[in-house]
PDB file of C-alpha atoms in Angstrom:
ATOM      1  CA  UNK A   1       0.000   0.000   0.000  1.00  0.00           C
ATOM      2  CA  UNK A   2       1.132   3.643  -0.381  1.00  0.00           C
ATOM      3  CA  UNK A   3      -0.592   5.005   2.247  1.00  0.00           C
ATOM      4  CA  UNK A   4      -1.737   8.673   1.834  1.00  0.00           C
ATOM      5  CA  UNK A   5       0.153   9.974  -1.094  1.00  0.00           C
ATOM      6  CA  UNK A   6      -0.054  14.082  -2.122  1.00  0.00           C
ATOM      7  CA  UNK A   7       1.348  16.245  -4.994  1.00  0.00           C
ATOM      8  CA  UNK A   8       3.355  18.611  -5.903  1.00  0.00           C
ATOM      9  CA  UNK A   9       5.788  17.975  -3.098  1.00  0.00           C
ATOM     10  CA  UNK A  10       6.521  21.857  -3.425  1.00  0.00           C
ATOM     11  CA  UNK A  11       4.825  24.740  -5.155  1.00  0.00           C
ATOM     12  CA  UNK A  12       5.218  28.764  -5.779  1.00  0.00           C
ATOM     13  CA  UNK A  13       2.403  30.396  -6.516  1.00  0.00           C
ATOM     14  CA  UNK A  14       2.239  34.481  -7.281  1.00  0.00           C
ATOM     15  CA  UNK A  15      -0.302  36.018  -5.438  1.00  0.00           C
ATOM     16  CA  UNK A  16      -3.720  35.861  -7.261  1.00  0.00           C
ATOM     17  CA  UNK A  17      -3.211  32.615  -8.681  1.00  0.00           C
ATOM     18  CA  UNK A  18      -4.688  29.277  -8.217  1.00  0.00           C
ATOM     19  CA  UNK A  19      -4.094  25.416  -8.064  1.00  0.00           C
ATOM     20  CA  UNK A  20      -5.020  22.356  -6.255  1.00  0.00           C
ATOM     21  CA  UNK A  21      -3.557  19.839  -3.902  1.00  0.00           C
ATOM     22  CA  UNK A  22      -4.128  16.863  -4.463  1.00  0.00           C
ATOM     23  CA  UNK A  23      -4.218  14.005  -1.737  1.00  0.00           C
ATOM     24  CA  UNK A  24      -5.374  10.143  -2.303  1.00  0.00           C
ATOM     25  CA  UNK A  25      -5.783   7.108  -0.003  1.00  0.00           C
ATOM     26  CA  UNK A  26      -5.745   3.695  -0.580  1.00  0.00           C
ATOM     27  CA  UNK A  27      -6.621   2.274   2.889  1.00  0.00           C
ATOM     28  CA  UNK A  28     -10.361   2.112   1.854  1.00  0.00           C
ATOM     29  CA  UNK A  29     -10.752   4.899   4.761  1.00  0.00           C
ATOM     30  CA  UNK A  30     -13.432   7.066   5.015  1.00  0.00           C
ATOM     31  CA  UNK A  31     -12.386   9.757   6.888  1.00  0.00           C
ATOM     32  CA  UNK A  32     -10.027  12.433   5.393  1.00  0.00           C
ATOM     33  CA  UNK A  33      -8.302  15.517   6.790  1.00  0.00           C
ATOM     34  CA  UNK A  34      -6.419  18.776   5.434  1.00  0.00           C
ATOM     35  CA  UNK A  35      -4.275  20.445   7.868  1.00  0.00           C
ATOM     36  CA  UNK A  36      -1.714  23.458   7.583  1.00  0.00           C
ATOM     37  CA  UNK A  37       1.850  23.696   9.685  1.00  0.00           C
ATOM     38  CA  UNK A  38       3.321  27.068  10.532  1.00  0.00           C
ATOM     39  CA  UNK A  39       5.878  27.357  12.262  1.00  0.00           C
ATOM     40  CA  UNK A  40       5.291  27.757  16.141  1.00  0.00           C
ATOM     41  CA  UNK A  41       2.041  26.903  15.345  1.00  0.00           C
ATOM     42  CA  UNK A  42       1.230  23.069  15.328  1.00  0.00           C
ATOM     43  CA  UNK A  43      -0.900  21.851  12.761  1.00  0.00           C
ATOM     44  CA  UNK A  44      -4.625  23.581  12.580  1.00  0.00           C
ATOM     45  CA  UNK A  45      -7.665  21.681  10.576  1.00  0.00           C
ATOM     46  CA  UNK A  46      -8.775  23.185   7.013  1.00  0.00           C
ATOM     47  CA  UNK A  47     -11.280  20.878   6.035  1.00  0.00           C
ATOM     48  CA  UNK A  48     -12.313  17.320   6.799  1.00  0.00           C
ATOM     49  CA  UNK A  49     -14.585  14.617   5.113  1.00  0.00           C
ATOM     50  CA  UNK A  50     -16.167  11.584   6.649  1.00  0.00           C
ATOM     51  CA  UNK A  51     -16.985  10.167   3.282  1.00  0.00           C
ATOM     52  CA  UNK A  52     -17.359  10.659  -0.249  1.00  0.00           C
ATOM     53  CA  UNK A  53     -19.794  13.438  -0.886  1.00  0.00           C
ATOM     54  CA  UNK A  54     -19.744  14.912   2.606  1.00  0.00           C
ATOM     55  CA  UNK A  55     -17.144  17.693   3.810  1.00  0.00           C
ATOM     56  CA  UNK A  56     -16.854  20.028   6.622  1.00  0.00           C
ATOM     57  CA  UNK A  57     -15.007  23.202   7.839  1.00  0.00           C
ATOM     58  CA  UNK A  58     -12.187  22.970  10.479  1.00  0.00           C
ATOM     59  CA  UNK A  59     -10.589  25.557  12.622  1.00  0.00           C
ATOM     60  CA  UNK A  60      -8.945  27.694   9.420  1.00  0.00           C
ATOM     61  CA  UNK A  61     -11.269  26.987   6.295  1.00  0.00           C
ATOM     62  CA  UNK A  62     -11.073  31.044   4.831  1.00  0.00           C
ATOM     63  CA  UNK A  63      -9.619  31.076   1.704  1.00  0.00           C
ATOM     64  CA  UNK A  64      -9.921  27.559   0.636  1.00  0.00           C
ATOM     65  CA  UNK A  65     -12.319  24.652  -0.835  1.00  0.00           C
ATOM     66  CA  UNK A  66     -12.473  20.816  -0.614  1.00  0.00           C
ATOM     67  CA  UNK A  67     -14.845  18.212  -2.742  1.00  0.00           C
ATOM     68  CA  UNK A  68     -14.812  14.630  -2.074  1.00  0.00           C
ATOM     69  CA  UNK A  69     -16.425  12.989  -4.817  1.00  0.00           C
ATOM     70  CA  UNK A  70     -14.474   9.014  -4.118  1.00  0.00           C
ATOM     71  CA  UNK A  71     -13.116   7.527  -0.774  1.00  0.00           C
ATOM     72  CA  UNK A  72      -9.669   7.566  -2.088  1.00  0.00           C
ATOM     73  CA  UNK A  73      -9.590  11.309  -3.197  1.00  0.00           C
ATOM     74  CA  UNK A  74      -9.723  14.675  -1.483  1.00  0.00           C
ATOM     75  CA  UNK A  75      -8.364  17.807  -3.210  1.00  0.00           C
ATOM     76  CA  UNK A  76      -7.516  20.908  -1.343  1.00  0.00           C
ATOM     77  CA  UNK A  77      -8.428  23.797  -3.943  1.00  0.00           C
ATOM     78  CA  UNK A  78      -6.522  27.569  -2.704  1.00  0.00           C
ATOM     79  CA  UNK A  79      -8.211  30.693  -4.833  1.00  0.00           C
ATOM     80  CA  UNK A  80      -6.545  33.653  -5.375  1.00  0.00           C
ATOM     81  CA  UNK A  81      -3.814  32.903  -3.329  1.00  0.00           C
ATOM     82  CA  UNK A  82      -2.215  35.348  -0.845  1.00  0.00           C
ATOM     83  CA  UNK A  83       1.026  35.139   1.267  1.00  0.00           C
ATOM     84  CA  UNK A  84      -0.829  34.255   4.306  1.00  0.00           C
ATOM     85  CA  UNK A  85      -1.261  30.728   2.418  1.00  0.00           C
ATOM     86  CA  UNK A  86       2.443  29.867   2.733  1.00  0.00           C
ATOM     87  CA  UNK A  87       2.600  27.048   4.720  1.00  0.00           C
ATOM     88  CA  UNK A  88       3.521  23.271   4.884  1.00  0.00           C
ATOM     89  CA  UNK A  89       0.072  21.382   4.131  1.00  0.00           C
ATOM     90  CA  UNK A  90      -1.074  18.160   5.159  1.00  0.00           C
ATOM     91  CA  UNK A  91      -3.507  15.733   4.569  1.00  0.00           C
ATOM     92  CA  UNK A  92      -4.430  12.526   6.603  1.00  0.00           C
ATOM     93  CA  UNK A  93      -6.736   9.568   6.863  1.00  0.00           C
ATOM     94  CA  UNK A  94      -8.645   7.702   9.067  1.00  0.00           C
ATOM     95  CA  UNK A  95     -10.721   4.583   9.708  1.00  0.00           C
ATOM     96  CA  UNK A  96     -14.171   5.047  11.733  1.00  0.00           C
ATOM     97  CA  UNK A  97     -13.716   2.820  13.891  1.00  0.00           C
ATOM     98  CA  UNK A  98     -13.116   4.462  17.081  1.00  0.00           C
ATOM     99  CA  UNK A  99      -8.841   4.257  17.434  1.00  0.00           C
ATOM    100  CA  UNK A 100      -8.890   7.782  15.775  1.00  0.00           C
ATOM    101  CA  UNK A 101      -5.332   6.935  14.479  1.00  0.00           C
ATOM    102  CA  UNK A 102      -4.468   9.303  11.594  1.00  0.00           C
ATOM    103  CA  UNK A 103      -2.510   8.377   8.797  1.00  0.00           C
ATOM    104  CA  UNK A 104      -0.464  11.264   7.045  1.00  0.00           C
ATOM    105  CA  UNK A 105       0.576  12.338   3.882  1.00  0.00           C
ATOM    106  CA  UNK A 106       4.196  13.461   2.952  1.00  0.00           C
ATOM    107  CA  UNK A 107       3.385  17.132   2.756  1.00  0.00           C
ATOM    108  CA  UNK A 108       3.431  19.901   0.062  1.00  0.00           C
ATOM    109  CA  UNK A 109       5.338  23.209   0.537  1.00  0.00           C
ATOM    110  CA  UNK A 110       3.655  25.629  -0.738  1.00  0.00           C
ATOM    111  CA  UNK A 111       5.543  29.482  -1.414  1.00  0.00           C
ATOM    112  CA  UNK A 112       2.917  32.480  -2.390  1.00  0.00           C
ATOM    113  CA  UNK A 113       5.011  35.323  -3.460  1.00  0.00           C
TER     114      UNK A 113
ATOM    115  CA  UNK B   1     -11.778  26.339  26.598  1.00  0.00           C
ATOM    116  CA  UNK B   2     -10.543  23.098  25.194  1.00  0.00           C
ATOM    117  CA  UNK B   3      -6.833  22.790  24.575  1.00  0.00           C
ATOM    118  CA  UNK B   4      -3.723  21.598  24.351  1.00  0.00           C
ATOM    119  CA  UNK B   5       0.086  23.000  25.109  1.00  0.00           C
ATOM    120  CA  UNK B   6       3.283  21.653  24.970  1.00  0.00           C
ATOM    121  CA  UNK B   7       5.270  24.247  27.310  1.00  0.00           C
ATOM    122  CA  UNK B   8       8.725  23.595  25.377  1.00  0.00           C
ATOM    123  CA  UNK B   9       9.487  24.997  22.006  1.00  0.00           C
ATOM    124  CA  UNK B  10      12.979  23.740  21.821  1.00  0.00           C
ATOM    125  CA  UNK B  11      14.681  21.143  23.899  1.00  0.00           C
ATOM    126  CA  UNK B  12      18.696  20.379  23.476  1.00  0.00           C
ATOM    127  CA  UNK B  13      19.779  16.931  24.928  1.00  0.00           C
ATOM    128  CA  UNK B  14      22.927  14.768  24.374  1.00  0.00           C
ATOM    129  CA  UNK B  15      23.003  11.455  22.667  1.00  0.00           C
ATOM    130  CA  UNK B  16      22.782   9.121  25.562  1.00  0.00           C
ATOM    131  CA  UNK B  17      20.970  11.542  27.894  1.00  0.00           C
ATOM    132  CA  UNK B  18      16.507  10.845  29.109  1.00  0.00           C
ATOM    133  CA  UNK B  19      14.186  12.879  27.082  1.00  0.00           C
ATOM    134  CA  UNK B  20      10.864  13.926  28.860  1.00  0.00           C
ATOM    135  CA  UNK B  21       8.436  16.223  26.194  1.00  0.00           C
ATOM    136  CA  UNK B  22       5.602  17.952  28.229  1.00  0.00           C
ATOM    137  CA  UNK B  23       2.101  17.961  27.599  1.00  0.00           C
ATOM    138  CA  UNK B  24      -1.136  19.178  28.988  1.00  0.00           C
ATOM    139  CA  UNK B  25      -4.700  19.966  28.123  1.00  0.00           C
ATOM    140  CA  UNK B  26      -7.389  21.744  29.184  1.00  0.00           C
ATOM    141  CA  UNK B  27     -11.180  19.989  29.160  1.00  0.00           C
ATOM    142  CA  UNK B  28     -13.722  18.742  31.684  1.00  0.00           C
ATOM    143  CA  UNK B  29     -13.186  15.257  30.970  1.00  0.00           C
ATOM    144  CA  UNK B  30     -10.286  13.300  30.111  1.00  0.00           C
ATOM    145  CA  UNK B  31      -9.710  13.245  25.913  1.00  0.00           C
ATOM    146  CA  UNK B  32      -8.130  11.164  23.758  1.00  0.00           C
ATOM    147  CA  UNK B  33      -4.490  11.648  24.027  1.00  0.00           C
ATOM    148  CA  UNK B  34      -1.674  10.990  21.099  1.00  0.00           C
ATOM    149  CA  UNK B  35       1.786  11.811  20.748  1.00  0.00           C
ATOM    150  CA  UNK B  36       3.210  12.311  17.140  1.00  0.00           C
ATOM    151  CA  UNK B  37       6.814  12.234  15.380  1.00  0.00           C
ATOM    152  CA  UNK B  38       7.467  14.538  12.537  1.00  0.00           C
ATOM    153  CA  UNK B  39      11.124  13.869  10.924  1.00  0.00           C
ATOM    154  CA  UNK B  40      12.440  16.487   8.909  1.00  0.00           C
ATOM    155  CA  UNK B  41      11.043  16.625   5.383  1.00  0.00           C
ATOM    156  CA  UNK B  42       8.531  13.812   6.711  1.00  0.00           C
ATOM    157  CA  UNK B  43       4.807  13.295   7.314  1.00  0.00           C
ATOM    158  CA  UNK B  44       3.987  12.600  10.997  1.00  0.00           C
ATOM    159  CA  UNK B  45       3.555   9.443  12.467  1.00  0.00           C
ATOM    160  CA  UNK B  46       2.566   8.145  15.824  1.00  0.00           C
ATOM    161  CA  UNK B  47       4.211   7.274  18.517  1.00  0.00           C
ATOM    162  CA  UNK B  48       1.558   6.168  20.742  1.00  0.00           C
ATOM    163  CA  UNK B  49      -2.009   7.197  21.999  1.00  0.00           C
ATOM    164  CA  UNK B  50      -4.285   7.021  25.523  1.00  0.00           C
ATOM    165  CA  UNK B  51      -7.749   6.441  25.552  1.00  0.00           C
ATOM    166  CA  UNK B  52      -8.071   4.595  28.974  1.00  0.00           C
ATOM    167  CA  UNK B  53      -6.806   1.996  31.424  1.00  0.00           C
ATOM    168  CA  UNK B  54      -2.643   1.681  32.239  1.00  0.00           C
ATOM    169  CA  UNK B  55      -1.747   5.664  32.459  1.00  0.00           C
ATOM    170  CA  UNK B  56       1.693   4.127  31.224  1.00  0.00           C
ATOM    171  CA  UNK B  57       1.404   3.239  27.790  1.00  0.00           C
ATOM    172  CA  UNK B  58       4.632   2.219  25.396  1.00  0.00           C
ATOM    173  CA  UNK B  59       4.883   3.457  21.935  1.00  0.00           C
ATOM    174  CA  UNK B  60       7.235   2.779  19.121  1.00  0.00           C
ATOM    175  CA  UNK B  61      11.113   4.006  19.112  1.00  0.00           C
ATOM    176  CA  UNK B  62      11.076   2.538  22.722  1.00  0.00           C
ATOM    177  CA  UNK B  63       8.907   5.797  24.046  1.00  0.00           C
ATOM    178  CA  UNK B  64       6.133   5.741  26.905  1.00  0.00           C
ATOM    179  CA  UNK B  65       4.182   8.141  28.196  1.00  0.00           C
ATOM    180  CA  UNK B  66       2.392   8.790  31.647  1.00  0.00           C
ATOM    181  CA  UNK B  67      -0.937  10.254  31.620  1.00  0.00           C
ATOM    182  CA  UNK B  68      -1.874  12.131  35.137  1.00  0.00           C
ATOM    183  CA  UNK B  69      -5.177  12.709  35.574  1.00  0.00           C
ATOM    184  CA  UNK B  70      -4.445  15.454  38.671  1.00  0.00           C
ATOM    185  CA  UNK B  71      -2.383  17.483  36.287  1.00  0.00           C
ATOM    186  CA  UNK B  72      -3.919  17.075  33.288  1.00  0.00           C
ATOM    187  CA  UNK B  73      -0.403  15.695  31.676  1.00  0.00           C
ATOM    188  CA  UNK B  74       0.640  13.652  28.989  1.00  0.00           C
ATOM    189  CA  UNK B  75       4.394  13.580  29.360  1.00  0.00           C
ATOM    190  CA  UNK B  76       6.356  11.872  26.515  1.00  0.00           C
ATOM    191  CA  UNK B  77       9.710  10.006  27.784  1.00  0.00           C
ATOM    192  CA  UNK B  78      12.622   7.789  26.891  1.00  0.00           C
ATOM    193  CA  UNK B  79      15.500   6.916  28.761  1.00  0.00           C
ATOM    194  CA  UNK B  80      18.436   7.232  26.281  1.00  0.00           C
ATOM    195  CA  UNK B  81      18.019   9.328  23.488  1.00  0.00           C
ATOM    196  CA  UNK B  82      19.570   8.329  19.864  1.00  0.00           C
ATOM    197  CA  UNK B  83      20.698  10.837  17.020  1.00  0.00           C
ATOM    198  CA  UNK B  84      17.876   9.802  15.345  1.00  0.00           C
ATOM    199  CA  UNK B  85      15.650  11.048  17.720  1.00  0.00           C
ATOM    200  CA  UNK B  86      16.340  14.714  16.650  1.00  0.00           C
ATOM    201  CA  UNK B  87      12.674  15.737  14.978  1.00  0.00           C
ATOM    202  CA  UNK B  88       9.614  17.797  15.979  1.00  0.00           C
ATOM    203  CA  UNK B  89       7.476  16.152  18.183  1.00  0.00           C
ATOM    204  CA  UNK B  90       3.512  17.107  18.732  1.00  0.00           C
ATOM    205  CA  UNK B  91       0.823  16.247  21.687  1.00  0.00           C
ATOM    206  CA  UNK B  92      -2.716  15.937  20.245  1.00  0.00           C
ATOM    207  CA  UNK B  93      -5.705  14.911  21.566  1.00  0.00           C
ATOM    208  CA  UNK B  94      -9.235  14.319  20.394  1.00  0.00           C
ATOM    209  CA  UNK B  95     -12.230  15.633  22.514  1.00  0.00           C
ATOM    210  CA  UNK B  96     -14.884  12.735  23.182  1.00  0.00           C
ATOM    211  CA  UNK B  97     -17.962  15.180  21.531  1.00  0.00           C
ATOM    212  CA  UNK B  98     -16.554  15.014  18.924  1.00  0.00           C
ATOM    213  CA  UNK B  99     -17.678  12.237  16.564  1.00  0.00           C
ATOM    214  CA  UNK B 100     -15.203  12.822  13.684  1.00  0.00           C
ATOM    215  CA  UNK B 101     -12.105  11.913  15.448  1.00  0.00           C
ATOM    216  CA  UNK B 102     -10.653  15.378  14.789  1.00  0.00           C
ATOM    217  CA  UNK B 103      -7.232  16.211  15.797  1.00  0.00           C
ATOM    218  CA  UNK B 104      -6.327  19.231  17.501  1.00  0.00           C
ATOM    219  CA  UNK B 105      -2.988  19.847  18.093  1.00  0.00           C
ATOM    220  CA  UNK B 106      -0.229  21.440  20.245  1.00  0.00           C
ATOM    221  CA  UNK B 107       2.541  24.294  18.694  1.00  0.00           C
ATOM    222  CA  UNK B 108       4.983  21.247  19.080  1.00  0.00           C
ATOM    223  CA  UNK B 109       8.683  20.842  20.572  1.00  0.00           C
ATOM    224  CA  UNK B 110      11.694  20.589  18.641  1.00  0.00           C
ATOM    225  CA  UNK B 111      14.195  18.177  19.643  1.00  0.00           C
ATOM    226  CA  UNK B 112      18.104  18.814  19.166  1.00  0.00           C
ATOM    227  CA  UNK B 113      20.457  16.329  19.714  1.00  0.00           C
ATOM    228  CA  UNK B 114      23.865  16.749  20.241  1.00  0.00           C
ATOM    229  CA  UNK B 115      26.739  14.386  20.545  1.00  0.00           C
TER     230      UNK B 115
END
């Protein structure tokens, strides 16, 4: 298995563009996460999904949009991206079935300049 | 509020030397309680996780941690630390309302070692 796999591995974006990160599972689980690491700062939620079609907003959702349309997939979508964006982001997995053990993803560096 | 803090940003120890990480939370209840590795360049992955019973648990990388309920603590430990060892380490827990197992974590504690 390859686990929770995301691309690019790094990014620069000028300010105003767009793109998408893309994350995919293939642990058959249904729950999926999007985080974002600053520095100092821990990891804070974006989005999450507890299964295809259904998505929700975490702690820092401004700025950003998520779809889930299979289990395996869940792209991270920035619009008109702004500096506050740089950051490391994340995305992670889960099984329902009450360990809450999260499975992550490599990462994707992302530069808005 | 709920949350969770991990008092040390940066922590220097010698190859050889115990490592202790701390951790505490803030909720009514007792939550779910994890401890995570994050190599440089790397993902995270965990190192072990409390829900209930032994307040000692034993994790991978020959870490344990000791839950105290009177302090609301989660310290991480291991007696002799290895070069290898030298990553960012985060506390998380997840609050029993919630149903989606969401993660919420501490600003993390960076681990230098030296030899």
């Amino acid at each position: 298995n390859a686990g929770v796999t995301q691309t690019p591995k790094f990014r620069i974006l000028k300010i105003g563009q767009s793109m998408t990160l893309q994350c995919a599972q293939d642990m058959n689980h249904n729950y999926m996460y999007w985080y974002r690491q600053d520095p100092g700062m821990g990891l804070k939620l974006i989005y999450y999904s507890v299964g295809a079609g259904i998505t929700d907003k975490g702690e820092v959702p401004n700025g950003y949009n998520v779809s889930r349309s299979t289990t395996e997939d869940f792209p991270l979508r920035l619009e008109l991206a702004a500096p506050s964006q740089t950051s490391v982001y994340f995305c992670a997995s889960s099984r329902p079935d009450g360990t809450y053990e999260q499975y992550f993803g490599p990462g994707t560096r992302l530069t808005v300049t | 509020a709920q949350s969770v803090t991990q008092p040390d940003i940066h922590i220097t120890v010698s190859e050889g030397a115990s490592l202790e990480l701390r951790c505490n939370y803030s909720y009514g209840a007792t939550p779910y309680l994890f401890w995570y590795v994050q190599s440089p360049g790397q993902g995270l992955q965990l190192l072990l996780k409390y829900f209930s019973g032994d307040t000692l648990v034993q994790g991978i990388k020959g870490f344990e941690a000791e839950f105290k309920r009177s302090q609301s603590s989660f310290n991480l430990r291991k007696p002799s630390v290895h070069w290898s060892d030298a990553a960012e380490y985060f506390c998380a827990v997840v609050f029993p309302t919630d149903s989606w197992g969401k993660l919420q974590f501490g600003a993390g504690t960076q681990v230098v070692v030296t030899p």
